[in-house]
Amino acid sequence: MASDSDLSCTGLVRRFSGHAAVDHVSLNVPAGTFFSILGPSGCGKTTLLRMLAGFDKPDQGDIYIRGQRMNDVPPNRRPVNMVFQHLALFPTMSVGDNIGYGLKRQKVPLAERRKRIAEVLEQVGLPGLEGRNPQQLSGGQRQRVALARCLVLKPTLLLLDEPLGALDLKLREQMKVELKHLQKAFGTTFVYITHDQSEAMVMSDQVAVMKDGRFDQVAPPEALYREPATPFVAGFVGDNNRISGDLVAVQGELAEIRLDDGSLVRGRIASDDLETGGRVDLFIRPESLVLAGDALNSGYSGMDACIRSTLFDGANSRVEAEGAGNNTLYARLPQDGSAPRFNENATVRLAWDPALARVFGARI
Amino acid sequence: MSHWLPRTYLALVYLLLYVPIAVLVVFSFNDSRTGYEWGGLSLRWYEALFDNRAMVRAMWNSLWLALSAATVSTLIGALTALALHRYRFRGKQILNGMLFVVMMSPEIVLAISLLALFLLVGMQLGYVSLLLAHVTFCLPFVVITVMARLSGFDERLPEAARDLGASDFVMTRTVLIPVIMPALLAGWLLGFTLSLDDVVVSTFVSGPTYEILPLRIYSMVRVGLKPEVNALGTLLLVFSLVMLILSQWILLRSRR
C-alpha cells in the first residue's frame, strides 16, 4: 500500500442476510483530503463508514489506514474518530469532560489535558466553554464540540456521519463552509458521508457517488458535475433535465437523437456502449439551456417548448416547460435583466451547446 | 360559583388522605393511655418504643433486610434490563413476560409458592429466605424502571465512547452507569419501600429467628392498638419523607 494514502480499501463487501449492502468497494484517500461519500439513503454509505470506524466487519476485502491493516483492530484501538449523526455527546458530562474523554483514555495528565481542551475549543471558536453542559449549547455549538472531541485526539482519519443533518438550513450553509476551513486548518483527512449533494460539492476535494452498495464515480466535485460518468450521477448530482429518444447517428463525439415526436437533438456521447437505434437519455443542465429568441448560435441544438410556469427563487429561478416528446424541462432564468417575461403556454426555443449535453444509454 | 364544587371535592380527597396520618402523628405525642382522648403533650410513647427491645431489634432487622433486598435486586435487575434492552436472544419475550407475571400475580400466590419451595429444599426460614423472597418481588420493578430509562438512551453513546478509546468496561463505568443512575436510584428506593412494608410474603417465609417490623406491628395490633404504634408510625413517616426528599434532590442534581 502506498504510505501517502491515509485510507485505502480493497474489495470491501458486507452482506446482510444475503443482500450486499456494500458490494466490492475500493477506495483510496490521500492524506489531508476531504473525501465525501454521497448517496441516497440505503445506498450502503453508513455501513461502509461503520466498517471504517470498526463497529462492523467486512465479509470480504481489507481496510488499510496509513498502510496498517485494520480489519481486526477494535474501534477503541483505531487511529480513527467519528462524528456521529446526532453527535452523541455525553449528556452527563460538561463540554470540557466530553472533549477530554479521549485524552483521559490515553492517560494524558490533567494539566496537559486542560491545555489541549482549551486549545481545541479556541480553534473551533468556542473559547472558555469547558464548564457548560452540552444541553445548554445551540445546535451549531454542539456540532463544534463534537468535532473538537475528535480533533483533540489528532486522529489520522476523521469520519463524519451526516453531522449537519439536524441543523436548520441557514446554519447548515454556514457550517459547511466552516467545516471545510476547519479541515484545512487541522490538515486531518476527513471522510464525510451525506445524502445532500450540496454538502458534498461545497466541502469536498473528492466525492464518491454511491448507489446500491457500489461507487458509481469518484471525482472532484466539478468533474462530477460537468462530466458525470453514469446516468445516475448525472441525475443525482445537481439539477438535470433528462430527454429520452432513439440514437439515430453518431458524428465523432456527438450523438444525434430522434425524440418521440420526430424532432432531432444533439449531445456529447458519455458512454461507449451506445448502439444506433437504441434508446438513449440526453442530460442537459438547466443553466446550460438558452432561452433563444432570435440570436441563436448556429452550432446549437434545441427544441421548441411550451412554457408551463415560472418558478421564481432568486438566483435559482427557473421556467418549467414542456418540450418535444412530453419531456418536462427546467431552464434557469438569468437574473441579470436579460431574461424576458414569459406568458404561460407561450412557445419558446430552448437551445444548448451539444458539447454540454451528455448522452447515456437509457436505463431499463 | 363554578369553582367551589371542584375545589371542595379536591379538599375532601386530600382530607381523606391526610387526616388519618395527621391524627397518627398528633396522637403519638399524646400523654393519655387511650387513643381517643387528648391528655397533654408527652414523649412517653417514644420512650416506651425504644425500651421495647424486641421492637427495636425488629426495626433494625427490617432496615437491614430492606437495604440488602433493594441492593441485590437493583444489581440483578439492572443487568437483566441491560440484557433485555441490548441483546436479542431466544426466549427474550418469555423472560420479559415472566417478570410481569411475578409483578401481577397475587402476593398470596407468590408467598405460598415461595414457602413451598423453601420447605422443599429444606431451607431454614429466616433472613436468607426473606431476602430471596423480597428480591423476587422487587426485581420486576427495578427491571421496568431501568428499561424505561434505557429506552431513551442514545445507542450511539457507547459507540462514541468506544470510538474515543474506551474499553467496554470503561465505557460502562463512565457513560452507561452515569446515564442510568437516576433509574438505579429510583429502582433501589422502590425496592427498599416495597421490602420495608411487606406483610403478606413475609408472614409466610419468615421464621422465629428473624422478626421484622411489619409482622411485629401486626402482632401488636391484634391484641389492641397501643399508642407505641403511633410513635413508630411517625418515625417511619419521617424516615420515608427524608428518603423521598433525598431522592428528589439527587435526581434534580443529576438533571441540572
Coordinates of C-alpha atoms in Angstrom, one line a residue:
Chain A
M1 CA 0.0 0.0 0.0
A2 CA 1.2 3.5 -0.8
S3 CA 2.0 5.1 2.5
D4 CA 1.0 8.6 1.4
S5 CA -2.6 7.4 1.4
D6 CA -4.3 7.7 4.8
L7 CA -7.1 5.3 4.0
S8 CA -7.3 2.6 1.4
C9 CA -9.8 -0.1 1.0
T10 CA -9.8 -3.0 -1.4
G11 CA -12.9 -5.0 -2.5
L12 CA -14.9 -4.4 0.7
V13 CA -18.1 -6.5 0.9
R14 CA -20.7 -6.5 3.6
R15 CA -23.7 -8.7 3.3
F16 CA -26.9 -8.6 5.5
S17 CA -28.8 -11.8 5.1
G18 CA -27.7 -12.3 1.5
H19 CA -28.1 -8.7 0.4
A20 CA -24.9 -6.9 -0.2
A21 CA -25.1 -3.5 1.5
V22 CA -21.6 -2.8 0.4
D23 CA -20.6 -4.5 -2.8
H24 CA -16.9 -4.6 -3.8
V25 CA -16.0 -1.1 -2.8
S26 CA -12.4 0.0 -3.3
L27 CA -11.2 3.5 -2.4
N28 CA -8.0 5.4 -1.8
V29 CA -7.9 8.6 0.2
P30 CA -4.7 10.6 0.1
A31 CA -3.5 12.3 3.3
G32 CA -5.2 15.7 4.0
T33 CA -8.1 15.1 1.7
F34 CA -11.7 16.0 2.3
F35 CA -13.4 12.9 0.9
S36 CA -17.2 12.6 0.7
I37 CA -19.3 9.6 0.1
L38 CA -22.6 10.8 -1.5
G39 CA -25.6 8.6 -2.0
P40 CA -29.3 8.3 -1.4
S41 CA -30.4 6.7 1.9
G42 CA -30.0 2.9 1.9
C43 CA -27.1 3.0 -0.6
G44 CA -24.7 1.5 2.0
K45 CA -22.7 4.5 2.9
T46 CA -23.4 4.2 6.6
T47 CA -22.4 0.5 6.6
L48 CA -19.2 1.5 4.9
L49 CA -18.5 4.2 7.4
R50 CA -19.2 1.8 10.3
M51 CA -16.7 -0.7 8.9
L52 CA -14.1 2.1 8.7
A53 CA -14.7 3.0 12.3
G54 CA -14.6 -0.6 13.4
F55 CA -18.2 -1.1 14.5
D56 CA -18.8 -3.6 11.8
K57 CA -16.5 -6.1 10.0
P58 CA -16.3 -6.6 6.2
D59 CA -17.2 -10.0 4.9
Q60 CA -14.5 -9.6 2.3
G61 CA -11.8 -7.1 1.5
D62 CA -9.3 -5.2 3.5
I63 CA -9.1 -1.8 5.2
Y64 CA -5.7 -0.1 5.5
I65 CA -5.1 3.1 7.4
R66 CA -1.6 4.5 6.8
G67 CA -0.6 1.1 5.4
Q68 CA -1.7 -0.8 8.5
R69 CA -4.3 -3.5 8.1
M70 CA -7.3 -2.6 10.3
N71 CA -9.8 -5.4 9.8
D72 CA -9.2 -7.0 13.2
V73 CA -8.5 -3.8 15.2
P74 CA -11.4 -2.9 17.6
P75 CA -12.8 0.7 17.3
N76 CA -11.0 1.9 20.5
R77 CA -7.6 1.0 19.0
R78 CA -8.0 2.6 15.6
P79 CA -6.5 5.9 14.8
V80 CA -9.9 6.9 13.6
N81 CA -12.6 9.0 15.3
M82 CA -16.1 9.6 14.3
V83 CA -18.6 12.5 14.5
F84 CA -22.0 10.8 14.8
Q85 CA -25.2 11.8 13.1
H86 CA -26.8 13.0 16.3
L87 CA -23.4 13.9 17.7
A88 CA -23.7 11.5 20.7
L89 CA -22.3 14.0 23.2
F90 CA -22.2 12.5 26.7
P91 CA -25.2 14.1 28.5
T92 CA -23.8 13.6 31.9
M93 CA -20.5 15.4 31.2
S94 CA -19.5 19.0 30.7
V95 CA -18.2 20.2 27.4
G96 CA -14.6 20.0 28.8
D97 CA -15.1 16.5 30.0
N98 CA -16.6 15.5 26.7
I99 CA -13.6 16.8 24.9
G100 CA -11.2 15.4 27.4
Y101 CA -12.8 11.9 27.3
G102 CA -10.5 10.5 24.7
L103 CA -7.4 12.2 26.2
K104 CA -8.2 10.7 29.6
R105 CA -8.4 7.2 28.0
Q106 CA -4.9 7.9 26.5
K107 CA -3.8 8.7 30.1
V108 CA -2.8 12.2 29.2
P109 CA -2.0 14.0 32.5
L110 CA -4.6 16.5 33.8
A111 CA -2.6 19.7 33.3
E112 CA -1.9 18.8 29.6
R113 CA -5.5 17.7 29.1
R114 CA -6.8 21.1 30.3
K115 CA -4.4 22.8 28.0
R116 CA -5.3 20.8 24.9
I117 CA -9.1 21.1 25.7
A118 CA -8.7 24.9 25.9
E119 CA -6.6 25.0 22.7
V120 CA -9.1 22.9 20.6
L121 CA -12.1 24.9 21.9
E122 CA -10.2 28.1 20.8
Q123 CA -9.7 26.5 17.4
V124 CA -13.3 25.6 16.9
G125 CA -14.4 29.1 18.0
L126 CA -15.8 28.2 21.5
P127 CA -13.2 29.5 23.9
G128 CA -13.9 29.2 27.6
L129 CA -17.0 27.0 27.3
E130 CA -15.4 24.0 29.2
G131 CA -17.8 24.2 32.1
R132 CA -21.0 24.3 30.1
N133 CA -23.3 21.4 29.7
P134 CA -23.9 20.2 26.1
Q135 CA -27.6 20.7 26.6
Q136 CA -27.1 24.4 27.2
L137 CA -25.4 24.9 23.8
S138 CA -27.0 25.7 20.5
G139 CA -27.1 23.2 17.6
G140 CA -24.1 24.8 15.9
Q141 CA -22.1 24.9 19.1
R142 CA -22.8 21.3 19.9
Q143 CA -21.6 20.5 16.4
R144 CA -18.3 22.1 17.1
V145 CA -18.0 20.4 20.4
A146 CA -18.5 17.0 18.7
L147 CA -15.8 18.0 16.2
A148 CA -13.4 19.2 18.9
R149 CA -13.9 16.0 20.9
C150 CA -12.5 14.1 17.9
L151 CA -9.9 16.6 16.6
V152 CA -8.3 17.0 20.0
L153 CA -7.0 13.4 19.6
K154 CA -5.3 14.2 16.3
P155 CA -6.7 11.2 14.5
T156 CA -5.3 10.0 11.2
L157 CA -8.8 9.9 9.9
L158 CA -12.0 11.7 10.9
L159 CA -15.3 10.1 9.9
L160 CA -18.4 12.2 9.8
D161 CA -21.8 10.6 9.5
E162 CA -24.1 13.4 8.2
P163 CA -23.4 15.6 11.2
L164 CA -25.2 18.6 9.7
G165 CA -28.5 16.8 9.1
A166 CA -30.1 18.1 12.4
L167 CA -29.3 21.7 11.7
D168 CA -31.6 24.2 10.1
L169 CA -30.9 25.4 6.6
K170 CA -29.2 28.7 7.3
L171 CA -26.9 27.2 10.0
R172 CA -26.1 24.2 7.7
E173 CA -24.9 26.6 4.9
Q174 CA -22.7 28.3 7.5
M175 CA -21.3 25.1 9.0
K176 CA -20.5 23.7 5.5
V177 CA -18.0 26.5 4.9
E178 CA -16.7 26.3 8.5
L179 CA -16.2 22.6 8.3
K180 CA -14.1 23.0 5.2
H181 CA -12.0 25.7 6.8
L182 CA -11.5 23.6 9.9
Q183 CA -10.4 20.6 7.8
K184 CA -7.8 22.8 6.1
A185 CA -6.7 24.3 9.4
F186 CA -6.2 20.9 11.1
G187 CA -5.0 19.1 7.9
T188 CA -6.8 16.0 9.1
T189 CA -8.2 13.6 6.4
F190 CA -12.0 13.7 6.5
V191 CA -14.3 11.0 5.3
Y192 CA -17.7 12.6 5.2
I193 CA -21.0 10.8 4.3
T194 CA -24.1 12.6 3.2
H195 CA -27.1 12.3 1.0
D196 CA -27.0 16.1 0.5
Q197 CA -25.2 16.7 -2.8
S198 CA -24.7 20.4 -2.0
E199 CA -22.8 19.5 1.2
A200 CA -20.6 17.1 -0.7
M201 CA -19.9 19.5 -3.5
V202 CA -19.1 22.6 -1.4
M203 CA -16.7 20.9 1.0
S204 CA -15.0 18.0 -0.7
D205 CA -11.8 17.5 -2.6
Q206 CA -13.1 14.2 -3.9
V207 CA -16.6 12.9 -4.0
A208 CA -17.6 9.2 -4.4
V209 CA -21.2 8.8 -5.6
M210 CA -22.6 5.6 -4.1
K211 CA -25.5 3.6 -5.3
D212 CA -26.7 0.1 -4.3
G213 CA -23.5 -0.6 -2.4
R214 CA -21.1 0.4 -5.2
F215 CA -19.3 3.5 -6.2
D216 CA -20.6 4.9 -9.5
Q217 CA -18.0 7.6 -9.8
V218 CA -15.1 9.0 -7.7
A219 CA -14.1 12.5 -8.9
P220 CA -13.5 16.1 -7.7
P221 CA -16.9 17.9 -7.4
E222 CA -16.5 19.9 -10.5
A223 CA -15.7 16.9 -12.7
L224 CA -18.6 15.1 -11.1
Y225 CA -20.9 17.9 -12.1
R226 CA -19.5 18.5 -15.6
E227 CA -18.6 15.0 -16.6
P228 CA -20.9 12.6 -14.8
A229 CA -19.8 9.1 -15.7
T230 CA -23.2 7.4 -15.3
P231 CA -26.8 8.4 -15.8
F232 CA -27.3 8.0 -12.0
V233 CA -24.6 10.6 -11.3
A234 CA -26.0 12.9 -13.9
G235 CA -29.4 12.8 -12.3
F236 CA -28.3 12.8 -8.7
V237 CA -25.6 15.4 -8.6
G238 CA -27.1 18.8 -9.2
D239 CA -30.3 19.5 -11.2
N240 CA -30.5 18.0 -14.6
N241 CA -33.0 17.6 -17.4
R242 CA -33.4 14.2 -19.0
I243 CA -34.6 13.9 -22.6
S244 CA -35.3 10.4 -23.9
G245 CA -35.1 9.4 -27.6
D246 CA -33.6 6.9 -30.1
L247 CA -30.0 7.2 -31.2
V248 CA -30.0 7.7 -35.0
A249 CA -26.5 8.7 -35.8
V250 CA -23.0 9.3 -34.3
Q251 CA -20.8 12.0 -35.7
G252 CA -17.4 11.9 -33.9
E253 CA -18.1 12.8 -30.3
L254 CA -21.7 13.9 -30.9
A255 CA -24.9 11.8 -31.0
E256 CA -27.9 12.6 -32.9
I257 CA -31.2 11.6 -31.2
R258 CA -34.7 11.4 -32.6
L259 CA -37.3 12.3 -30.0
D260 CA -40.7 10.6 -29.9
D261 CA -42.3 13.4 -31.9
G262 CA -39.7 13.1 -34.7
S263 CA -37.6 16.1 -33.9
L264 CA -33.8 15.8 -33.7
V265 CA -31.4 16.9 -30.9
R266 CA -27.7 16.5 -30.4
G267 CA -25.4 15.9 -27.4
R268 CA -22.0 14.6 -26.5
I269 CA -21.6 10.9 -26.1
A270 CA -20.8 10.0 -22.4
S271 CA -20.7 6.2 -22.6
D272 CA -19.1 3.8 -25.1
D273 CA -21.9 1.2 -25.1
L274 CA -24.3 3.1 -27.4
E275 CA -25.8 1.4 -30.4
T276 CA -27.5 3.1 -33.3
G277 CA -31.2 2.6 -33.0
G278 CA -31.0 2.0 -29.2
R279 CA -32.8 4.0 -26.6
V280 CA -30.8 6.8 -25.0
D281 CA -31.1 9.6 -22.5
L282 CA -29.7 13.1 -23.0
F283 CA -28.9 15.1 -19.9
I284 CA -28.7 18.8 -20.0
R285 CA -28.3 21.2 -17.0
P286 CA -30.9 23.9 -16.5
E287 CA -28.2 26.6 -16.6
S288 CA -27.0 25.2 -20.0
L289 CA -30.3 25.8 -21.6
V290 CA -30.5 29.1 -23.5
L291 CA -33.9 30.7 -23.9
A292 CA -33.2 31.6 -27.5
G293 CA -35.1 34.3 -29.2
D294 CA -33.5 35.2 -32.5
A295 CA -29.8 35.3 -31.8
L296 CA -29.3 31.5 -32.0
N297 CA -25.8 30.2 -32.3
S298 CA -25.6 28.1 -35.4
G299 CA -23.8 25.2 -33.7
Y300 CA -26.5 24.8 -31.0
S301 CA -29.1 22.0 -30.8
G302 CA -32.5 22.8 -29.5
M303 CA -36.2 22.2 -29.3
D304 CA -39.4 24.1 -29.1
A305 CA -41.1 24.0 -25.8
C306 CA -44.3 25.3 -24.2
I307 CA -43.9 27.4 -21.0
R308 CA -45.8 25.8 -18.1
S309 CA -44.8 28.2 -15.3
T310 CA -42.2 30.5 -14.0
L311 CA -40.6 29.4 -10.7
F312 CA -39.1 32.4 -9.0
D313 CA -36.4 31.5 -6.5
G314 CA -33.9 34.4 -6.6
A315 CA -30.6 33.3 -8.2
N316 CA -32.1 29.9 -8.8
S317 CA -35.2 31.0 -10.7
R318 CA -36.3 28.7 -13.4
V319 CA -39.0 28.2 -16.0
E320 CA -40.8 24.9 -16.3
A321 CA -41.5 24.0 -19.9
E322 CA -42.9 21.0 -21.8
G323 CA -40.6 20.1 -24.7
A324 CA -40.9 17.8 -27.6
G325 CA -42.0 14.2 -26.8
N326 CA -43.6 15.1 -23.5
N327 CA -40.2 15.9 -21.8
T328 CA -40.5 18.3 -18.9
L329 CA -37.6 20.7 -18.9
Y330 CA -36.3 23.3 -16.5
A331 CA -34.3 26.2 -17.7
R332 CA -32.5 28.7 -15.4
L333 CA -33.6 32.2 -15.7
P334 CA -30.6 34.6 -15.7
Q335 CA -31.2 37.4 -13.2
D336 CA -29.1 40.0 -15.0
G337 CA -32.1 41.5 -16.6
S338 CA -31.6 39.7 -19.9
A339 CA -34.4 37.2 -19.4
P340 CA -37.7 38.1 -21.0
R341 CA -41.0 37.7 -19.1
F342 CA -42.9 34.6 -20.2
N343 CA -46.6 34.1 -20.5
E344 CA -47.9 30.7 -19.7
N345 CA -48.4 28.5 -22.8
A346 CA -46.1 30.7 -24.8
T347 CA -43.8 28.7 -27.1
V348 CA -40.0 29.3 -26.8
R349 CA -37.0 27.7 -28.4
L350 CA -34.7 26.0 -25.8
A351 CA -31.2 25.7 -27.2
W352 CA -27.9 24.3 -25.9
D353 CA -24.3 23.7 -26.8
P354 CA -24.2 20.0 -27.7
A355 CA -20.8 19.7 -26.0
L356 CA -22.5 20.5 -22.7
A357 CA -25.2 17.8 -23.0
R358 CA -24.3 14.2 -22.1
V359 CA -25.9 11.1 -23.7
F360 CA -26.1 7.8 -22.0
G361 CA -27.8 4.5 -22.9
A362 CA -31.2 4.5 -21.3
R363 CA -31.7 2.6 -18.1
I364 CA -34.3 -0.1 -18.5
Chain B
M1 CA -69.7 29.8 41.7
S2 CA -68.4 27.2 39.2
H3 CA -65.2 26.9 41.2
W4 CA -66.3 25.8 44.6
L5 CA -67.5 22.3 43.6
P6 CA -64.2 21.0 42.2
R7 CA -62.3 22.7 45.0
T8 CA -64.4 21.2 47.7
Y9 CA -64.1 17.8 46.1
L10 CA -60.3 18.2 45.9
A11 CA -60.2 19.3 49.6
L12 CA -62.3 16.3 50.6
V13 CA -60.0 13.9 48.8
Y14 CA -56.9 15.4 50.4
L15 CA -58.6 15.4 53.8
L16 CA -59.4 11.7 53.5
L17 CA -55.8 11.0 52.6
Y18 CA -54.0 13.1 55.1
V19 CA -56.3 13.4 58.2
P20 CA -55.6 9.8 59.4
I21 CA -51.9 10.4 59.0
A22 CA -52.1 13.7 60.9
V23 CA -54.1 12.1 63.7
L24 CA -51.5 9.4 64.0
V25 CA -48.7 11.9 64.3
V26 CA -50.6 14.1 66.8
F27 CA -51.6 11.1 68.9
S28 CA -48.0 9.8 69.1
F29 CA -47.3 12.8 71.3
N30 CA -50.4 12.1 73.5
D31 CA -49.9 11.6 77.2
S32 CA -53.2 9.6 77.6
R33 CA -53.3 5.8 77.6
T34 CA -56.3 5.5 75.4
G35 CA -56.2 6.5 71.8
Y36 CA -59.4 8.5 71.8
E37 CA -58.8 11.4 74.2
W38 CA -56.1 14.0 74.5
G39 CA -54.1 14.0 77.7
G40 CA -51.4 16.6 77.1
L41 CA -48.1 16.6 75.2
S42 CA -45.6 13.8 76.0
L43 CA -42.8 11.8 74.5
R44 CA -43.7 8.7 76.7
W45 CA -44.6 6.5 73.8
Y46 CA -41.3 7.2 72.1
E47 CA -39.6 6.2 75.3
A48 CA -41.7 3.1 75.6
L49 CA -40.9 2.3 72.0
F50 CA -37.2 2.4 72.4
D51 CA -37.5 0.5 75.7
N52 CA -39.2 -2.3 73.8
R53 CA -36.1 -4.4 72.9
A54 CA -38.0 -6.7 70.6
M55 CA -39.4 -3.8 68.7
V56 CA -36.0 -2.1 68.2
R57 CA -34.5 -5.4 67.1
A58 CA -37.3 -5.9 64.6
M59 CA -36.8 -2.4 63.3
W60 CA -33.1 -3.0 62.7
N61 CA -33.9 -6.3 61.1
S62 CA -36.3 -4.7 58.8
L63 CA -33.9 -2.0 57.8
W64 CA -31.1 -4.4 57.1
L65 CA -33.4 -6.7 55.1
A66 CA -34.8 -3.8 53.0
L67 CA -31.3 -2.4 52.4
S68 CA -29.9 -5.8 51.3
A69 CA -33.0 -6.8 49.3
A70 CA -33.0 -3.4 47.5
T71 CA -29.3 -3.6 46.7
V72 CA -29.4 -7.2 45.5
S73 CA -32.5 -6.6 43.3
T74 CA -31.0 -3.4 41.9
L75 CA -27.9 -5.3 40.8
I76 CA -29.7 -8.2 39.3
G77 CA -32.5 -6.0 37.9
A78 CA -30.1 -3.6 36.2
L79 CA -28.2 -6.4 34.5
T80 CA -31.4 -8.0 33.4
A81 CA -32.7 -4.7 32.0
L82 CA -29.5 -4.2 30.1
A83 CA -29.6 -7.7 28.6
L84 CA -33.2 -7.3 27.6
H85 CA -32.5 -3.9 26.1
R86 CA -29.3 -4.6 24.3
Y87 CA -29.4 -8.2 23.1
R88 CA -31.7 -10.3 21.0
F89 CA -31.9 -13.8 22.1
R90 CA -34.2 -16.8 22.1
G91 CA -36.8 -16.6 24.8
K92 CA -36.4 -12.9 25.4
Q93 CA -40.1 -12.2 25.1
I94 CA -40.9 -15.1 27.5
L95 CA -38.3 -13.8 30.0
N96 CA -39.8 -10.3 29.7
G97 CA -43.3 -11.6 30.2
M98 CA -42.3 -13.8 33.2
L99 CA -41.2 -10.6 35.0
F100 CA -44.6 -9.2 34.6
V101 CA -46.2 -12.3 35.8
V102 CA -44.3 -12.0 39.1
M103 CA -45.4 -8.4 39.3
M104 CA -49.1 -9.1 38.5
S105 CA -49.7 -12.3 40.3
P106 CA -51.4 -12.0 43.7
E107 CA -48.9 -11.7 46.5
I108 CA -50.5 -14.6 48.4
V109 CA -49.8 -16.9 45.5
L110 CA -46.2 -15.8 45.4
A111 CA -46.0 -16.3 49.2
I112 CA -47.4 -19.8 49.1
S113 CA -45.2 -20.9 46.3
L114 CA -42.1 -19.5 47.8
L115 CA -42.8 -21.2 51.1
A116 CA -43.4 -24.4 49.3
L117 CA -40.1 -24.0 47.5
F118 CA -38.2 -23.3 50.7
L119 CA -39.7 -26.2 52.5
L120 CA -39.0 -28.5 49.5
V121 CA -35.3 -27.6 49.5
G122 CA -35.2 -27.8 53.3
M123 CA -34.2 -24.2 53.8
Q124 CA -34.4 -22.8 57.4
L125 CA -36.8 -19.8 57.4
G126 CA -35.1 -16.6 58.4
Y127 CA -33.0 -13.9 57.0
V128 CA -32.0 -15.8 53.8
S129 CA -35.5 -16.9 52.9
L130 CA -36.8 -13.4 53.5
L131 CA -34.1 -11.9 51.4
L132 CA -34.7 -14.3 48.5
A133 CA -38.5 -13.7 48.6
H134 CA -38.1 -9.9 48.8
V135 CA -35.6 -9.8 45.9
T136 CA -38.1 -11.9 43.9
F137 CA -40.9 -9.4 44.2
C138 CA -38.7 -6.3 44.0
L139 CA -36.9 -7.4 40.8
P140 CA -39.6 -6.6 38.2
F141 CA -40.0 -3.1 39.5
V142 CA -36.2 -2.5 39.1
V143 CA -36.1 -4.0 35.7
I144 CA -39.0 -1.9 34.5
T145 CA -37.6 1.3 35.9
V146 CA -34.2 0.8 34.3
M147 CA -35.7 -0.4 31.0
A148 CA -37.7 2.8 30.8
R149 CA -34.6 4.9 31.3
L150 CA -32.7 2.8 28.7
S151 CA -35.4 3.2 26.1
G152 CA -34.5 6.9 25.9
F153 CA -30.8 6.0 25.8
D154 CA -28.9 7.1 22.7
E155 CA -27.4 3.9 21.3
R156 CA -24.6 5.9 19.8
L157 CA -23.2 6.9 23.2
P158 CA -21.5 3.6 23.9
E159 CA -20.2 3.6 20.3
A160 CA -18.9 7.2 20.8
A161 CA -17.1 6.1 23.9
R162 CA -15.6 3.1 22.2
D163 CA -14.6 5.3 19.3
L164 CA -12.8 7.7 21.6
G165 CA -10.7 4.9 23.0
A166 CA -12.7 3.4 25.9
S167 CA -12.8 -0.4 26.5
D168 CA -16.2 -1.9 27.2
F169 CA -15.6 -1.8 30.9
V170 CA -14.5 1.8 30.9
M171 CA -17.5 2.7 28.7
T172 CA -19.9 1.1 31.2
R173 CA -18.3 2.9 34.1
T174 CA -18.0 6.3 32.5
V175 CA -21.0 6.5 30.2
L176 CA -23.6 3.9 30.8
I177 CA -23.9 3.9 34.6
P178 CA -24.0 7.7 34.9
V179 CA -26.8 7.8 32.4
I180 CA -28.9 5.1 34.1
M181 CA -28.0 6.3 37.6
P182 CA -31.3 8.0 38.3
A183 CA -33.2 4.8 37.3
L184 CA -30.9 2.8 39.5
L185 CA -31.6 5.1 42.4
A186 CA -35.4 5.1 41.7
G187 CA -35.4 1.3 41.4
W188 CA -33.5 0.9 44.6
L189 CA -35.8 3.2 46.5
L190 CA -38.8 1.4 45.2
G191 CA -37.3 -1.9 46.2
F192 CA -36.5 -0.5 49.6
T193 CA -40.0 0.7 50.3
L194 CA -41.6 -2.5 49.0
S195 CA -39.4 -4.6 51.1
L196 CA -39.8 -2.4 54.2
D197 CA -43.6 -2.6 54.4
D198 CA -44.3 -6.1 53.0
V199 CA -46.5 -8.2 55.2
V200 CA -48.1 -11.0 53.1
V201 CA -45.0 -12.7 51.7
S202 CA -43.0 -12.0 54.9
T203 CA -45.6 -13.7 57.0
F204 CA -45.1 -16.9 55.1
V205 CA -41.4 -17.0 54.7
S206 CA -40.1 -15.5 58.0
G207 CA -39.0 -17.7 60.9
P208 CA -38.8 -17.2 64.7
T209 CA -35.1 -16.3 64.4
Y210 CA -35.6 -13.1 62.4
E211 CA -38.6 -11.0 63.3
I212 CA -39.3 -7.9 61.1
L213 CA -41.1 -4.7 61.8
P214 CA -44.4 -5.1 59.8
L215 CA -45.0 -8.5 61.4
R216 CA -44.2 -7.2 64.8
I217 CA -46.6 -4.3 64.4
Y218 CA -49.2 -6.7 63.1
S219 CA -49.0 -9.0 66.0
M220 CA -49.1 -6.0 68.4
V221 CA -52.3 -4.5 67.0
R222 CA -54.0 -7.9 67.1
V223 CA -54.1 -7.6 70.9
G224 CA -55.2 -4.0 70.8
L225 CA -53.9 -0.7 69.5
K226 CA -51.1 0.6 71.6
P227 CA -50.0 4.3 71.3
E228 CA -46.5 3.0 70.8
V229 CA -47.5 2.1 67.3
N230 CA -48.4 5.7 66.7
A231 CA -44.9 6.7 67.7
L232 CA -43.4 4.1 65.4
G233 CA -45.6 5.2 62.6
T234 CA -44.5 8.8 63.0
L235 CA -40.8 7.7 62.9
L236 CA -41.4 5.7 59.8
L237 CA -43.2 8.6 58.2
V238 CA -40.3 11.0 58.9
F239 CA -37.9 8.4 57.6
S240 CA -39.7 8.0 54.3
L241 CA -40.1 11.7 53.9
V242 CA -36.3 12.2 54.3
M243 CA -35.7 9.4 51.8
L244 CA -38.2 11.0 49.4
I245 CA -36.6 14.4 49.6
L246 CA -33.2 12.9 49.3
S247 CA -34.1 11.0 46.1
Q248 CA -35.7 14.1 44.6
W249 CA -32.6 16.1 45.4
I250 CA -30.3 13.6 43.8
L251 CA -32.5 13.5 40.7
L252 CA -32.6 17.3 40.4
R253 CA -28.8 17.5 40.8
S254 CA -28.2 14.9 38.2
R255 CA -30.5 16.7 35.8
R256 CA -29.1 20.2 36.5

